[in-house]
Amino acid sequence: QGCIQKYIVKNYFYYYLFKFSAALGEEIFYITFLPFTYWNIDHSVSRRMIIVWSIVMYIGQVSKDILKWPRPLSPPVVKLEMRTNAEYGMPSTHAMAATAISFSFFIATMNQYKYPFELGLVAAFVFSMLVCLSRLYTGMHTVLDVIGGALISAVLLMLLYPAWDTIDHLLLTSPLCPLFSIVVPLVLCYNYPKLDYYSPTRGDTTTILGAAAGATVGFWLNNQYASPAYTSRSFQRGFPLVTSTMVFVLARFFVGILVVLLTRWVMKSVVLGVLGYWYKFPIRDLEARRRLEVEVPYKFVTYSSVGFTATVIVPLLHELLGLM
């Protein structure tokens, strides 16, 4: 593990297409697309996507470490990624995330906005298919891993869909929401399945649940003190090309992403510094940062701050700057 494989790229179109598609199932996509939806399209759509995404990803990550199915052997495949090579293969969480996000976005918007049903369905299918195929091209998953991930995600989406409105209403109105949103993910992270060796799955799961926890607390606060979701439509923008100029859309996005990335950098430095002082280890000690008592609080606090900032601080800044 960790070795660099030599390979020759014979088709640069496929190479860059699938390298880009693989990124659509990683943090760089989550940290841009999900906030963009919240800032520029529709709060209710964003909330539903985040609920589905966090549940689907937790089940997918835990399933990997319970099933313990290996990734494809190399050789014969060439692996174009090394960070996730230490993880097990079944199911493909890239396939799960792509299916969950694309189809939850499609389902959440098809009855609210006017666009051809067929176009939305094809767009969701193409998006998820590109991500699934990228996992085969990069040598990270077998066909069975990808099909299993997409099917599991589809089943979970069908099971969650009837309860969407109920879950959304409870998360926005229940006085227990902030406590529930923090305690339950933390318990799940600290009781994540143990492996015989280190795998990034626990850290990635903590990142996802932390971001969802911070965002959920933000949703609740906004509903209590800013603009109640069930009594006001003032924050529901709709598709940006219809209701806003692209200048405002891009301004909201770039201001928001700058603040979100700054929050991540500051909180990561502060939390690691505090934990390093408490547990007596250098901040750059990678092995120490992988310990349960360090990794879980470090990632959870950092990314819950990111989720909270994206849903509360950034919209306030947008309003202050006149970008609403």
Tab-separated table of N, CA and C in Angstrom, residues 265-319:
chain	number	residue	atom	x	y	z
A	265	TRP	N	-9.962	25.574	7.808
A	265	TRP	CA	-8.540	25.719	8.105
A	265	TRP	C	-8.318	26.167	9.555
A	266	VAL	N	-9.092	27.153	9.998
A	266	VAL	CA	-8.931	27.672	11.358
A	266	VAL	C	-9.291	26.608	12.391
A	267	MET	N	-10.448	25.956	12.209
A	267	MET	CA	-10.900	24.964	13.189
A	267	MET	C	-9.981	23.748	13.211
A	268	LYS	N	-9.490	23.350	12.053
A	268	LYS	CA	-8.557	22.226	12.015
A	268	LYS	C	-7.300	22.548	12.821
A	269	SER	N	-6.766	23.735	12.653
A	269	SER	CA	-5.556	24.143	13.375
A	269	SER	C	-5.805	24.246	14.867
A	270	VAL	N	-6.929	24.864	15.239
A	270	VAL	CA	-7.239	25.063	16.658
A	270	VAL	C	-7.491	23.738	17.358
A	271	VAL	N	-8.340	22.894	16.764
A	271	VAL	CA	-8.703	21.628	17.403
A	271	VAL	C	-7.494	20.704	17.501
A	272	LEU	N	-6.711	20.614	16.435
A	272	LEU	CA	-5.507	19.777	16.498
A	272	LEU	C	-4.523	20.314	17.531
A	273	GLY	N	-4.420	21.628	17.616
A	273	GLY	CA	-3.529	22.218	18.618
A	273	GLY	C	-3.961	21.878	20.028
A	274	VAL	N	-5.254	21.977	20.303
A	274	VAL	CA	-5.776	21.655	21.636
A	274	VAL	C	-5.584	20.179	21.952
A	275	LEU	N	-5.917	19.312	20.993
A	275	LEU	CA	-5.766	17.868	21.220
A	275	LEU	C	-4.298	17.481	21.362
A	276	GLY	N	-3.430	18.119	20.568
A	276	GLY	CA	-1.999	17.846	20.689
A	276	GLY	C	-1.463	18.231	22.054
A	277	TYR	N	-1.934	19.353	22.568
A	277	TYR	CA	-1.519	19.789	23.907
A	277	TYR	C	-2.062	18.839	24.976
A	278	TRP	N	-3.316	18.408	24.799
A	278	TRP	CA	-3.958	17.554	25.811
A	278	TRP	C	-3.339	16.159	25.839
A	279	TYR	N	-3.102	15.582	24.654
A	279	TYR	CA	-2.586	14.214	24.582
A	279	TYR	C	-1.077	14.152	24.363
A	280	LYS	N	-0.417	15.299	24.366
A	280	LYS	CA	1.041	15.360	24.296
A	280	LYS	C	1.610	14.718	23.032
A	281	PHE	N	1.201	15.224	21.866
A	281	PHE	CA	1.793	14.735	20.622
A	281	PHE	C	1.970	15.918	19.674
A	282	PRO	N	2.977	15.855	18.791
A	282	PRO	CA	3.172	16.921	17.796
A	282	PRO	C	2.026	16.919	16.785
A	283	ILE	N	1.625	18.091	16.343
A	283	ILE	CA	0.496	18.203	15.412
A	283	ILE	C	0.748	17.430	14.125
A	284	ARG	N	1.995	17.351	13.690
A	284	ARG	CA	2.312	16.666	12.435
A	284	ARG	C	2.473	15.154	12.594
A	285	ASP	N	2.243	14.636	13.780
A	285	ASP	CA	2.359	13.197	14.028
A	285	ASP	C	1.130	12.489	13.458
A	286	LEU	N	1.261	11.901	12.274
A	286	LEU	CA	0.135	11.286	11.582
A	286	LEU	C	-0.431	10.107	12.358
A	287	GLU	N	0.436	9.308	12.963
A	287	GLU	CA	-0.033	8.141	13.712
A	287	GLU	C	-0.885	8.559	14.904
A	288	ALA	N	-0.470	9.612	15.590
A	288	ALA	CA	-1.241	10.095	16.743
A	288	ALA	C	-2.598	10.624	16.293
A	289	ARG	N	-2.647	11.284	15.145
A	289	ARG	CA	-3.902	11.842	14.643
A	289	ARG	C	-4.880	10.770	14.200
A	290	ARG	N	-4.398	9.543	14.019
A	290	ARG	CA	-5.268	8.437	13.618
A	290	ARG	C	-5.888	7.716	14.808
A	291	ARG	N	-5.457	8.049	16.010
A	291	ARG	CA	-6.024	7.419	17.201
A	291	ARG	C	-7.471	7.849	17.394
A	292	LEU	N	-8.295	6.937	17.907
A	292	LEU	CA	-9.721	7.202	18.072
A	292	LEU	C	-9.984	8.466	18.865
A	293	GLU	N	-9.279	8.640	19.995
A	293	GLU	CA	-9.539	9.777	20.880
A	293	GLU	C	-9.114	11.104	20.269
A	294	VAL	N	-8.362	11.042	19.164
A	294	VAL	CA	-7.937	12.259	18.476
A	294	VAL	C	-8.729	12.458	17.188
A	295	GLU	N	-8.814	11.416	16.379
A	295	GLU	CA	-9.426	11.542	15.056
A	295	GLU	C	-10.895	11.946	15.119
A	296	VAL	N	-11.652	11.318	15.999
A	296	VAL	CA	-13.086	11.604	16.045
A	296	VAL	C	-13.384	13.048	16.478
A	297	PRO	N	-12.854	13.518	17.629
A	297	PRO	CA	-13.163	14.917	17.983
A	297	PRO	C	-12.580	15.931	17.003
A	298	TYR	N	-11.393	15.647	16.495
A	298	TYR	CA	-10.753	16.577	15.551
A	298	TYR	C	-11.605	16.752	14.307
A	299	LYS	N	-12.023	15.647	13.693
A	299	LYS	CA	-12.794	15.744	12.459
A	299	LYS	C	-14.226	16.184	12.727
A	300	PHE	N	-14.804	15.717	13.819
A	300	PHE	CA	-16.200	16.064	14.086
A	300	PHE	C	-16.353	17.558	14.370
A	301	VAL	N	-15.501	18.092	15.231
A	301	VAL	CA	-15.600	19.518	15.568
A	301	VAL	C	-15.289	20.381	14.348
A	302	THR	N	-14.258	19.996	13.593
A	302	THR	CA	-13.884	20.778	12.408
A	302	THR	C	-15.016	20.844	11.408
A	303	TYR	N	-15.589	19.700	11.067
A	303	TYR	CA	-16.581	19.683	9.989
A	303	TYR	C	-17.986	20.039	10.463
A	304	SER	N	-18.287	19.869	11.740
A	304	SER	CA	-19.562	20.401	12.231
A	304	SER	C	-19.520	21.927	12.198
A	305	SER	N	-18.338	22.514	12.437
A	305	SER	CA	-18.173	23.961	12.311
A	305	SER	C	-18.360	24.405	10.871
A	306	VAL	N	-17.861	23.595	9.938
A	306	VAL	CA	-18.042	23.894	8.515
A	306	VAL	C	-19.524	23.878	8.149
A	307	GLY	N	-20.252	22.827	8.597
A	307	GLY	CA	-21.675	22.730	8.304
A	307	GLY	C	-22.467	23.877	8.906
A	308	PHE	N	-22.128	24.246	10.142
A	308	PHE	CA	-22.817	25.350	10.813
A	308	PHE	C	-22.526	26.678	10.114
A	309	THR	N	-21.275	26.875	9.746
A	309	THR	CA	-20.897	28.109	9.051
A	309	THR	C	-21.628	28.244	7.724
A	310	ALA	N	-21.719	27.138	6.975
A	310	ALA	CA	-22.358	27.181	5.663
A	310	ALA	C	-23.840	27.516	5.751
A	311	THR	N	-24.500	27.092	6.831
A	311	THR	CA	-25.950	27.275	6.919
A	311	THR	C	-26.367	28.488	7.747
A	312	VAL	N	-25.491	29.010	8.593
A	312	VAL	CA	-25.860	30.133	9.459
A	312	VAL	C	-25.001	31.367	9.197
A	313	ILE	N	-23.689	31.220	9.302
A	313	ILE	CA	-22.792	32.373	9.199
A	313	ILE	C	-22.770	32.939	7.784
A	314	VAL	N	-22.638	32.069	6.795
A	314	VAL	CA	-22.560	32.547	5.408
A	314	VAL	C	-23.843	33.269	4.980
A	315	PRO	N	-25.059	32.719	5.245
A	315	PRO	CA	-26.259	33.479	4.878
A	315	PRO	C	-26.346	34.842	5.572
A	316	LEU	N	-25.908	34.928	6.828
A	316	LEU	CA	-25.884	36.227	7.504
A	316	LEU	C	-24.923	37.186	6.817
A	317	LEU	N	-23.778	36.653	6.383
A	317	LEU	CA	-22.803	37.483	5.673
A	317	LEU	C	-23.354	37.932	4.316
A	318	HIS	N	-24.044	37.022	3.634
A	318	HIS	CA	-24.685	37.376	2.373
A	318	HIS	C	-25.664	38.538	2.562
A	319	GLU	N	-26.445	38.446	3.627
A	319	GLU	CA	-27.427	39.502	3.890
A	319	GLU	C	-26.724	40.821	4.214
